[in-house]
XYZ file of C-alpha atoms in Angstrom:
709
model
C 18.852 -4.692 -25.399
C 18.887 -8.118 -24.069
C 16.698 -9.243 -21.516
C 18.921 -10.523 -18.197
C 17.208 -12.948 -16.056
C 18.477 -11.943 -11.778
C 17.596 -16.302 -10.727
C 19.133 -14.869 -7.948
C 16.575 -12.090 -7.466
C 13.760 -12.881 -6.786
C 10.557 -11.706 -4.459
C 10.777 -14.185 -1.995
C 12.556 -13.721 0.726
C 13.109 -9.696 0.968
C 16.416 -9.441 0.834
C 16.139 -11.093 -2.040
C 13.315 -8.304 -3.337
C 15.538 -5.922 -2.240
C 18.575 -6.925 -4.043
C 16.381 -6.590 -7.934
C 15.383 -3.242 -7.095
C 19.254 -2.509 -5.936
C 20.617 -3.807 -9.107
C 18.266 -1.794 -11.071
C 18.776 1.106 -9.059
C 22.529 1.275 -9.380
C 22.762 -0.345 -13.421
C 19.889 2.939 -13.811
C 22.350 5.751 -11.608
C 25.576 5.042 -12.487
C 26.046 2.151 -16.212
C 22.999 2.305 -18.053
C 20.060 5.287 -17.686
C 17.666 3.514 -19.788
C 17.591 0.558 -17.788
C 14.046 -1.476 -16.775
C 13.730 -4.225 -15.472
C 9.655 -6.914 -14.278
C 8.643 -9.673 -12.277
C 8.017 -13.034 -14.987
C 7.524 -16.217 -13.088
C 9.611 -16.549 -10.180
C 12.964 -14.008 -10.849
C 13.456 -10.615 -11.479
C 14.632 -9.391 -15.502
C 17.109 -6.486 -16.484
C 16.534 -4.969 -19.086
C 19.558 -3.690 -19.717
C 22.705 -2.889 -22.619
C 25.706 -4.675 -20.528
C 25.375 -8.771 -21.029
C 26.039 -10.913 -17.888
C 29.966 -10.623 -17.359
C 29.163 -6.628 -17.983
C 27.334 -6.466 -14.829
C 29.145 -8.665 -13.097
C 31.838 -6.047 -14.358
C 29.946 -3.254 -13.120
C 29.455 -3.816 -9.797
C 33.293 -5.857 -8.820
C 35.277 -2.523 -10.274
C 33.019 0.872 -10.642
C 30.312 0.384 -8.901
C 30.303 3.273 -6.015
C 28.357 2.210 -3.108
C 25.477 4.379 -1.297
C 26.684 6.153 1.637
C 24.751 4.333 4.210
C 25.216 5.930 8.058
C 23.589 5.585 11.489
C 24.783 7.756 14.300
C 21.885 7.973 16.093
C 22.524 4.196 16.872
C 24.720 2.700 19.395
C 26.851 0.536 17.136
C 26.473 2.327 14.329
C 30.414 2.757 14.314
C 31.156 6.165 15.358
C 31.096 5.357 19.214
C 34.398 4.040 21.053
C 32.940 0.262 22.071
C 32.146 0.189 18.701
C 32.912 -2.444 15.681
C 35.619 0.529 13.555
C 37.347 -2.521 11.055
C 34.154 -0.888 8.251
C 34.542 2.270 8.954
C 38.349 2.549 9.572
C 38.531 0.828 6.096
C 36.284 3.481 4.021
C 37.755 6.397 5.757
C 41.192 5.470 5.197
C 40.756 4.394 1.903
C 42.059 5.850 -1.338
C 39.050 4.191 -4.119
C 37.720 6.549 -6.046
C 34.508 5.357 -5.909
C 34.066 5.403 -1.811
C 34.360 9.225 -2.031
C 31.389 10.007 -1.100
C 31.324 7.397 1.749
C 34.269 9.491 3.109
C 32.453 12.848 2.675
C 29.646 11.571 4.452
C 31.893 10.276 7.473
C 33.780 13.606 7.416
C 29.945 15.318 7.996
C 28.938 12.495 10.895
C 31.978 13.564 12.883
C 31.336 17.347 12.176
C 28.109 17.118 13.540
C 29.361 14.844 16.087
C 31.619 17.314 17.581
C 29.890 19.587 16.854
C 27.217 18.810 19.586
C 29.494 16.969 21.519
C 28.596 13.374 21.120
C 30.424 10.545 22.837
C 27.992 8.051 22.123
C 25.120 6.912 21.307
C 22.130 9.918 21.834
C 19.287 9.300 24.230
C 15.503 10.199 22.591
C 16.144 13.920 22.484
C 19.177 14.295 21.491
C 18.288 11.613 19.243
C 15.938 14.056 17.559
C 18.516 16.784 18.160
C 21.196 15.242 16.168
C 19.214 12.933 13.697
C 17.738 17.754 12.348
C 21.317 18.564 11.815
C 22.483 15.492 10.293
C 20.040 16.095 7.709
C 20.798 20.158 6.649
C 24.894 18.453 6.813
C 24.853 15.739 4.561
C 25.593 15.085 1.282
C 22.704 14.254 -0.748
C 23.610 10.955 -1.557
C 23.425 10.453 2.089
C 19.435 11.579 2.533
C 17.862 8.516 0.592
C 18.885 5.904 3.342
C 18.103 8.478 6.136
C 14.868 9.122 4.578
C 14.379 5.143 4.228
C 15.528 4.718 8.116
C 13.556 7.368 10.383
C 10.647 10.322 10.012
C 11.211 12.814 12.126
C 6.876 13.488 13.718
C 6.062 16.624 15.730
C 6.538 13.335 18.191
C 10.314 12.643 17.714
C 11.450 9.889 15.551
C 9.502 7.586 14.106
C 10.479 4.351 11.898
C 9.204 2.258 9.098
C 8.952 -1.455 9.690
C 11.320 -2.568 6.751
C 14.704 -0.425 8.281
C 13.845 -2.505 11.784
C 13.840 0.554 14.473
C 16.176 3.573 12.268
C 18.459 1.001 10.575
C 18.900 -1.749 13.833
C 17.800 -5.154 14.651
C 18.270 -5.452 18.143
C 21.613 -5.982 17.797
C 22.618 -5.213 14.246
C 23.680 -1.987 12.991
C 22.706 -2.361 9.662
C 24.628 0.672 8.166
C 27.972 -0.584 10.145
C 27.382 -3.667 8.751
C 26.782 -2.372 5.769
C 30.251 -1.254 6.007
C 32.305 -4.381 6.793
C 30.727 -5.941 3.777
C 31.885 -3.850 1.451
C 35.607 -3.566 3.000
C 35.686 -7.658 2.875
C 33.944 -7.972 -0.422
C 36.090 -4.168 -2.491
C 38.645 -2.972 0.192
C 40.377 -6.547 1.045
C 44.275 -7.479 -0.858
C 43.377 -9.072 -3.001
C 41.213 -8.811 -6.730
C 37.700 -8.816 -5.893
C 36.718 -12.775 -6.396
C 32.978 -12.974 -9.002
C 31.622 -16.283 -8.020
C 29.335 -14.484 -4.786
C 28.499 -11.692 -6.883
C 27.282 -14.083 -9.795
C 25.245 -16.191 -7.221
C 23.632 -12.762 -5.916
C 23.303 -12.156 -9.241
C 21.584 -15.505 -10.824
C 21.351 -18.115 -8.508
C 24.718 -20.316 -9.190
C 26.150 -21.890 -6.770
C 28.737 -21.467 -4.482
C 31.053 -22.132 -1.674
C 32.185 -20.704 1.344
C 29.564 -18.419 2.356
C 30.165 -16.645 5.480
C 29.447 -18.194 8.609
C 28.592 -15.900 11.842
C 27.360 -12.603 10.672
C 23.799 -11.568 10.534
C 21.650 -10.243 8.142
C 18.851 -9.477 10.485
C 15.488 -10.400 9.512
C 15.438 -10.207 5.949
C 16.488 -13.562 5.170
C 15.134 -16.250 7.754
C 16.684 -19.153 6.340
C 19.979 -17.185 6.431
C 19.985 -16.063 9.530
C 21.088 -19.679 11.631
C 19.633 -20.532 15.264
C 18.395 -23.521 16.536
C 16.142 -25.882 14.191
C 17.902 -24.368 11.205
C 20.010 -27.289 10.284
C 19.359 -30.969 10.400
C 21.123 -30.710 14.617
C 19.741 -28.763 17.239
C 21.615 -25.242 15.639
C 23.450 -23.662 13.023
C 25.575 -20.360 12.531
C 24.265 -17.863 9.769
C 25.489 -18.524 6.571
C 25.387 -14.909 3.998
C 26.727 -13.990 0.701
C 28.209 -10.502 1.780
C 26.543 -9.212 -1.698
C 23.348 -10.452 -0.634
C 23.056 -8.070 2.240
C 24.948 -5.316 0.240
C 22.565 -5.273 -2.850
C 19.196 -5.441 -0.167
C 20.242 -2.251 1.056
C 21.226 -0.180 -1.799
C 17.087 -1.268 -2.819
C 15.853 -0.572 0.090
C 16.331 2.951 0.229
C 13.577 2.838 -2.506
C 11.660 2.879 0.061
C 11.205 6.537 1.645
C 9.364 7.162 4.485
C 7.516 10.422 4.911
C 5.605 12.694 7.517
C 1.955 13.780 6.636
C -0.960 15.911 7.963
C -4.136 15.923 6.018
C -4.811 19.423 5.199
C -6.431 21.965 7.806
C -5.892 19.333 10.631
C -4.916 19.791 14.091
C -4.594 15.972 14.536
C -0.352 15.761 14.482
C 1.205 14.100 11.621
C 1.954 10.411 11.268
C 4.455 8.153 9.296
C 3.810 6.849 6.137
C 5.083 4.042 4.189
C 5.049 2.474 0.616
C 2.804 -0.393 0.928
C 2.617 -0.630 4.646
C -0.256 -1.275 6.563
C -0.959 -2.423 10.446
C -1.143 -5.888 10.140
C -4.412 -8.403 10.507
C -3.476 -11.394 12.306
C -4.882 -14.125 9.595
C -4.480 -15.597 5.310
C -1.409 -17.883 6.883
C -0.570 -20.837 8.492
C 1.195 -19.717 11.717
C -1.187 -16.330 12.460
C -2.413 -15.601 16.458
C -3.150 -13.283 17.802
C -0.959 -12.502 19.225
C 1.398 -11.703 16.349
C -1.066 -8.522 16.413
C 0.695 -7.333 19.128
C 4.185 -7.684 18.510
C 4.846 -7.754 14.784
C 6.289 -4.438 13.486
C 2.959 -3.941 10.404
C 2.223 -5.431 7.428
C 4.612 -4.716 3.479
C 3.466 -5.596 0.302
C 5.794 -5.690 -2.089
C 4.457 -5.681 -5.523
C 5.243 -7.347 -8.627
C 4.814 -6.333 -12.381
C 5.393 -8.285 -15.521
C 6.022 -4.929 -17.371
C 9.472 -3.605 -17.562
C 9.700 0.200 -16.171
C 12.538 2.134 -15.158
C 14.108 3.617 -12.088
C 11.913 6.993 -12.137
C 8.511 5.049 -12.389
C 9.893 2.705 -10.301
C 10.407 5.869 -8.080
C 6.580 7.172 -8.272
C 5.696 4.194 -7.422
C 7.352 3.572 -3.894
C 6.661 7.092 -3.089
C 3.244 6.689 -3.570
C 2.645 3.607 -3.000
C -1.131 3.991 -3.199
C -3.692 1.648 -1.848
C -7.187 2.457 -1.629
C -10.225 0.618 -0.798
C -13.572 1.197 -2.619
C -16.408 2.440 -1.128
C -19.359 3.261 -3.842
C -22.578 2.995 -2.712
C -25.954 3.319 -4.566
C -23.592 4.391 -7.590
C -22.132 7.832 -5.024
C -18.395 6.986 -5.391
C -15.773 7.128 -2.142
C -12.554 5.565 -1.332
C -10.336 5.544 1.383
C -7.216 4.639 2.386
C -5.836 0.951 3.439
C -4.982 0.886 7.199
C -5.190 -2.891 7.379
C -4.163 -5.908 6.165
C -7.455 -7.091 5.046
C -7.656 -3.328 3.565
C -4.839 -3.151 1.569
C -6.990 -7.070 0.164
C -10.264 -4.906 -0.565
C -8.073 -3.078 -2.625
C -6.198 -4.879 -4.317
C -9.137 -6.946 -5.064
C -11.493 -3.829 -6.678
C -8.514 -2.808 -7.903
C -7.822 -0.090 -5.890
C -3.737 0.061 -6.594
C -1.211 1.636 -8.818
C -2.100 0.534 -12.767
C 0.610 -1.573 -13.557
C 0.957 -3.619 -10.897
C -0.099 -7.676 -11.576
C 0.212 -9.387 -7.656
C 1.726 -8.484 -4.072
C 3.591 -10.207 -1.580
C 2.644 -9.728 1.850
C 5.314 -9.658 4.349
C 4.686 -9.478 7.975
C 7.192 -8.703 10.724
C 6.390 -10.971 13.009
C 8.431 -12.337 15.899
C 10.451 -16.054 15.409
C 12.827 -17.838 16.845
C 12.651 -16.434 19.927
C 12.061 -12.385 20.073
C 13.860 -12.107 17.100
C 11.985 -9.807 14.475
C 11.610 -11.679 10.614
C 10.453 -10.711 7.640
C 8.252 -13.530 7.006
C 6.316 -13.937 3.212
C 2.224 -14.754 4.345
C 1.290 -15.333 0.839
C 0.637 -14.250 -2.394
C -2.234 -11.912 -3.868
C -2.648 -11.733 -7.567
C -4.122 -8.365 -9.003
C -7.609 -9.385 -10.664
C -8.026 -8.134 -14.169
C -11.462 -7.130 -12.973
C -12.747 -5.747 -9.392
C -14.400 -8.488 -8.167
C -18.172 -8.566 -7.708
C -18.199 -9.485 -4.382
C -15.648 -7.584 -1.967
C -18.302 -4.065 -3.157
C -20.021 -6.088 -0.906
C -18.473 -5.074 2.515
C -19.160 -0.794 1.303
C -22.063 -0.617 3.696
C -19.839 -2.314 6.074
C -16.813 -0.106 6.277
C -17.610 1.734 9.080
C -18.890 -1.562 11.361
C -15.503 -2.274 10.247
C -13.166 -1.151 11.928
C -15.049 -0.106 15.046
C -15.362 -3.968 15.850
C -11.684 -4.252 14.488
C -11.059 -0.928 17.891
C -13.570 -3.101 20.433
C -11.547 -6.135 19.512
C -8.113 -4.937 19.988
C -9.150 -2.928 22.762
C -7.875 -3.541 26.607
C -9.722 -5.744 28.473
C -11.731 -7.318 25.414
C -13.394 -10.360 25.561
C -10.891 -13.509 23.787
C -14.063 -15.258 22.334
C -15.043 -11.904 20.881
C -11.147 -11.313 19.458
C -10.932 -15.371 18.131
C -14.492 -14.529 16.537
C -13.102 -10.898 15.433
C -9.823 -12.935 13.559
C -12.455 -15.250 12.228
C -14.595 -12.865 10.490
C -11.073 -11.240 8.870
C -9.650 -14.861 7.937
C -13.032 -14.873 5.975
C -12.678 -11.311 4.363
C -9.327 -12.194 2.629
C -10.834 -15.963 1.443
C -13.635 -12.979 -0.451
C -10.916 -11.117 -1.926
C -9.600 -14.462 -2.943
C -12.605 -16.101 -4.405
C -15.849 -15.450 -5.446
C -18.133 -18.063 -4.864
C -20.818 -17.926 -3.293
C -19.462 -20.255 -0.495
C -16.722 -17.325 0.553
C -19.851 -15.463 0.244
C -21.328 -17.281 3.039
C -18.153 -17.875 5.505
C -18.357 -13.914 5.824
C -22.012 -14.199 7.046
C -21.675 -17.308 9.410
C -18.494 -14.798 10.821
C -20.832 -12.128 11.087
C -23.488 -14.181 13.434
C -20.907 -15.373 15.263
C -19.320 -11.590 15.892
C -22.963 -10.972 16.546
C -23.455 -13.749 19.316
C -19.951 -12.686 20.838
C -20.837 -9.159 21.448
C -24.334 -9.844 22.893
C -22.837 -12.468 24.994
C -20.305 -9.699 26.297
C -21.639 -6.508 25.752
C -21.396 -4.901 28.600
C -17.588 -5.109 28.451
C -17.414 -5.259 24.673
C -19.475 -1.439 24.372
C -19.750 -2.449 20.502
C -22.896 -2.052 18.614
C -24.486 -5.161 16.675
C -23.430 -5.956 12.963
C -25.956 -3.227 10.851
C -28.709 -4.717 8.678
C -27.441 -6.271 5.256
C -28.158 -5.140 1.948
C -30.677 -7.237 0.377
C -27.534 -7.898 -2.891
C -25.705 -10.791 0.637
C -28.904 -12.824 -0.424
C -28.578 -12.602 -4.007
C -24.778 -13.291 -3.941
C -24.645 -16.043 -1.320
C -27.426 -18.595 -2.750
C -25.413 -21.453 -3.557
C -29.788 -23.126 -4.329
C -28.687 -25.563 -1.257
C -30.886 -27.364 0.385
C -28.961 -25.895 4.176
C -29.082 -22.621 1.965
C -32.580 -22.824 0.956
C -34.304 -23.445 4.636
C -32.032 -21.222 6.412
C -33.332 -18.441 4.540
C -36.205 -19.768 5.517
C -35.656 -19.699 8.843
C -33.854 -15.810 9.165
C -36.825 -14.386 7.206
C -38.897 -15.563 9.610
C -38.129 -13.098 11.992
C -34.812 -15.580 13.710
C -33.147 -12.333 14.799
C -35.028 -11.748 17.700
C -34.767 -15.188 19.226
C -30.759 -15.320 18.866
C -29.890 -11.997 20.458
C -31.629 -8.465 22.248
C -31.493 -6.497 19.225
C -33.870 -3.738 18.241
C -33.125 -0.948 15.488
C -29.955 -1.863 15.596
C -28.783 -0.884 18.924
C -29.001 -3.822 22.084
C -32.126 -3.164 24.483
C -32.949 -5.424 27.503
C -36.472 -5.337 26.696
C -36.757 -7.868 24.512
C -34.475 -10.857 26.495
C -36.807 -12.490 27.542
C -37.567 -13.536 23.853
C -34.092 -14.639 23.250
C -34.481 -18.465 23.197
C -31.509 -19.396 21.770
C -28.505 -21.517 23.064
C -25.635 -23.565 23.102
C -27.967 -26.113 22.265
C -28.021 -28.257 19.208
C -30.954 -26.898 16.088
C -33.531 -29.256 17.161
C -33.796 -28.771 20.286
C -33.333 -24.637 19.705
C -35.788 -25.138 16.793
C -38.124 -26.475 19.399
C -37.646 -23.358 22.022
C -38.618 -21.125 19.755
C -41.624 -22.612 19.227
C -42.689 -22.581 22.648
C -41.316 -19.149 23.374
C -43.501 -18.199 20.441
C -47.008 -19.735 21.603
C -46.053 -18.120 24.967
C -45.811 -14.901 23.515
C -48.874 -15.435 21.567
C -51.013 -15.768 24.883
C -53.503 -18.954 24.339
C -55.408 -15.953 23.000
C -56.926 -15.798 19.015
C -56.587 -11.988 18.167
C -58.519 -11.827 15.342
C -57.550 -11.285 11.641
C -54.094 -10.248 11.978
C -53.369 -13.548 14.952
C -55.297 -15.980 11.248
C -53.213 -14.513 9.009
C -50.001 -15.275 10.807
C -51.156 -18.643 11.606
C -51.177 -19.134 8.140
C -47.984 -17.848 6.906
C -46.160 -18.323 9.731
C -43.284 -17.249 11.501
C -40.513 -17.084 14.492
C -40.870 -13.013 15.495
C -45.160 -11.928 15.038
C -43.382 -8.603 14.213
C -42.563 -8.972 10.641
C -44.642 -11.830 7.990
C -41.963 -14.487 6.720
C -39.616 -13.042 3.483
C -38.541 -17.187 2.475
C -40.796 -19.976 2.768
C -39.932 -23.865 3.118
C -41.128 -25.509 0.424
C -42.459 -28.993 1.822
C -40.165 -31.534 -0.104
C -37.020 -29.778 1.579
C -38.508 -30.494 5.251
C -38.821 -33.427 3.942
C -34.897 -33.713 3.761
C -34.504 -32.293 6.840
C -37.385 -34.666 9.097
C -34.793 -37.323 7.387
C -32.234 -36.317 8.546
C -30.366 -35.260 5.216
C -29.310 -31.573 6.286
C -26.209 -30.795 8.041
C -27.952 -28.967 10.953
C -24.346 -27.201 12.176
C -24.012 -25.293 8.713
C -28.073 -24.845 8.662
C -27.788 -22.675 12.060
C -25.073 -21.342 11.168
C -26.332 -20.066 8.255
C -29.423 -19.181 9.025
C -27.436 -16.800 12.479
C -25.770 -15.035 10.023
C -28.549 -14.300 7.264
C -30.787 -13.040 9.982
C -29.249 -10.150 10.023
C -29.834 -8.997 6.465
C -32.134 -6.430 6.323
C -35.664 -8.385 5.546
C -38.350 -5.914 5.079
C -36.735 -4.747 1.611
C -36.688 -8.363 0.503
C -39.898 -9.632 -1.352
C -42.009 -12.279 -0.106
C -40.851 -15.767 -2.427
C -41.220 -19.441 -2.222
C -38.418 -20.885 -3.904
C -38.540 -24.005 -5.720
C -37.269 -27.239 -3.561
C -37.381 -30.903 -3.454
C -40.920 -32.664 -4.054
C -41.013 -35.830 -1.393
C -43.850 -35.167 0.131
C -42.524 -34.877 3.663
C -44.412 -36.809 6.355
C -48.851 -37.230 7.664
C -47.537 -36.468 10.994
C -45.864 -33.488 9.824
C -48.618 -32.383 7.846
C -51.709 -32.912 10.090
C -48.815 -30.849 13.292
C -48.735 -28.371 10.346
C -52.425 -27.535 9.843
C -53.568 -28.023 13.687
C -51.022 -24.894 13.790
C -51.395 -22.997 11.190
C -54.879 -23.487 9.381
C -58.498 -23.238 9.709
C -60.897 -22.733 7.449
C -62.446 -19.267 5.650
C -65.277 -18.319 8.597
C -63.784 -19.557 11.730
C -61.828 -18.254 14.047
C -58.595 -19.830 14.844
C -58.314 -22.136 17.660
C -55.498 -23.389 19.866
C -54.666 -27.163 21.041
C -52.573 -27.007 24.154
C -50.193 -29.200 24.661
C -49.886 -30.164 21.703
C -46.802 -28.311 20.844
C -44.973 -29.342 24.144
C -46.007 -33.206 22.858
C -44.533 -32.844 19.938
C -41.356 -31.255 20.838
C -41.009 -33.582 23.345
C -40.862 -36.521 21.225
C -44.662 -37.410 22.217
C -45.474 -38.047 18.760
C -48.643 -39.813 18.455
C -49.959 -38.239 21.704
C -49.157 -34.811 19.742
C -51.048 -36.316 16.726
C -54.253 -37.266 18.235
C -54.347 -33.359 20.144
C -54.178 -33.175 15.933
C -57.196 -35.012 15.164
C -59.518 -32.922 16.965
C -58.618 -29.773 16.245
C -59.087 -30.840 12.624
C -61.859 -33.202 13.194
C -63.243 -29.231 15.775
C -62.874 -27.613 11.604
C -64.788 -30.287 10.285
C -62.057 -32.049 8.494
C -62.309 -35.891 9.996
C -58.261 -37.378 9.634
C -58.710 -40.623 8.647
C -57.547 -43.124 10.854
C -54.061 -44.552 11.339
C -50.702 -44.799 12.513
C -48.625 -41.401 12.136
C -45.056 -43.301 12.606
C -41.381 -41.420 12.703
C -38.311 -42.348 13.230
C -37.061 -39.209 14.571
C -40.448 -37.447 15.583
C -38.456 -34.897 17.226
C -37.399 -33.145 13.801
C -41.243 -33.863 12.625
C -41.382 -30.796 15.808
C -38.880 -28.993 15.082
C -39.881 -28.769 11.343
C -43.133 -26.796 12.152
C -40.574 -23.943 13.002
C -39.923 -22.966 9.320
C -42.757 -20.935 7.305
C -45.303 -23.022 5.051
C -46.237 -20.548 1.735
C -50.450 -20.608 1.522
C -49.864 -22.858 -1.606
C -48.655 -25.534 0.726
C -51.966 -25.879 2.861
C -53.938 -28.074 -0.403
C -50.543 -29.980 -0.668
C -50.656 -31.043 3.296
C -54.296 -32.008 3.088
C -54.389 -33.673 0.337
C -52.006 -36.267 2.178
C -53.733 -36.644 4.583
C -57.849 -36.509 2.835
C -57.053 -35.469 -0.985
C -61.415 -36.033 -0.500
C -61.315 -32.112 1.149
C -59.414 -30.290 -1.247
C -61.530 -30.119 -3.586
C -64.387 -28.638 -1.052
C -62.513 -26.707 1.818
C -61.664 -23.073 0.113
C -58.234 -22.802 0.979
C -58.187 -19.676 -0.375
C -55.218 -17.635 -0.026
C -54.901 -14.751 2.909
C -52.855 -12.576 2.049
C -51.789 -11.300 -1.047
C -50.593 -14.244 -3.402
C -46.081 -13.692 -2.964
């Protein structure tokens, strides 16, 4: 069978996507039962026995329109004040192709007469009307009923594709459909092929209908302010676009579902539809989620499929989020746009789909809803290697979304939550370590927002993340190595008051991190730890901690900073903002499950002033008790490096190590002090001592005080 490339049927706008489905449905039902269709490039390809001219002839001469009726709406053509040109033309027509339409109209009038309805029904009467219509309408009209609305325990519910039950504001879809059909097929003159060829094959056409509505489906054709080089423009609509668009929309049938043995009310389900996530597109704003009519993810497929296959695809509309952990398989339905992206990336959608076009029904151009394309999402050949990181966070992410959307939630939490969702979407698109880092950074920002507003947000802190996050986020960069060293030394205790996975006020005094820069925050950590040490030596345990270095005295460091990396930090060769953000995110890891390791780093030695201060603070010879050096950290953090160095020389002299007098000069003395907050492995001690007094390396016992990591 020949392939017809329908260049007028494209994935964007929504009207053209639906038009492609409508063409395939009508051809398969009325002309060629073996017709199949697929998407290639940016166009729909119809495989059929019909030639291009025969396809045009079919629609002009033999096409039988699907009856679309909506008497539950005002403006539907059934009430005295409604526009009746379309309904009157069809009801008085004798054309055989409109016989099903006439039968549907007669059935509607019969129901309205029985119920005594002379105007648009109110809410209660509308449900009763729909129930009667379902039992009275011919089968050919029920497809539209199922696509436009659904009966639930709570009343009528409306899928987003067809507005609020087949109308959008003052635009009633079924009445406009009848008007367009009358203009195209019931006019006194023979049907003109040019508009149809334009709709099917994208051929140029002159003389589109002006000031005719197309609703939310084709924003560029809807007209309005700024729709042209001038101030305003009327709508420009090809009537065949409108007719075929609605013919395709009936493939999306809604349903009411309830979990087995559940007492909860039933709920609306609609193919490939989820709650909106206002991230991942340029015009995104927090207001979108409050005003939107959900999101629709429309599938694209490259292998020809028949009508029966498409009906099965759209009736199921499956998208499930993979939640497997530790080899245990589980999943749940996608609920939000971010969930759907996770499902796509982890192959939680029907096989055979190559990509999805994401649409949001957003308020744009005043109060109007427009079907806005939000991007193309390709289905990978194999599951993403990073999306599985999110499974342990799934319950908490749902909890966070509810708290951030709750009435009275702080704006800072809403912004942080949106940044997290944007990072999650990027992670679904790309497997790069930088995208894993972006999620960690966003999680750290969310926890900081939660800590500031925990009394109002009532949201739980971020749960500890598995060690796999460290491996996946590691890009080998200097900033990442230093951030991991800080985070593994107990940084979280200095950032937020969290203990045992819950907020606590008992540790509030230990939280010293503020909005100041990284250097000053590291100073604050050092000075607070000195206070908590209490000024007294605590035997072997204190000596061990002092040797290894830590920010939190409840845990030993799991990563250590290389001396060359510290030299780069002191020289200002790090991106401090990125380092801090990474450290905040990495602090969320379950560091107790991560083994000790001293990663390789740069080989450049740090300045001798750092070596002197670090040894005075973190080392003492075997057989001697560690001793404090009052004022050393305070002076170093204040930038008085000369006095701090002199105090350090005295401390080492008290240990029996005579450091030769010299000028210990550093260009950035406060960064030298900040570098002391990074944990050092025991292997760094001989190197530091060799920078000062090489001859002592052989004479002093520098055996490790803990097992070699």
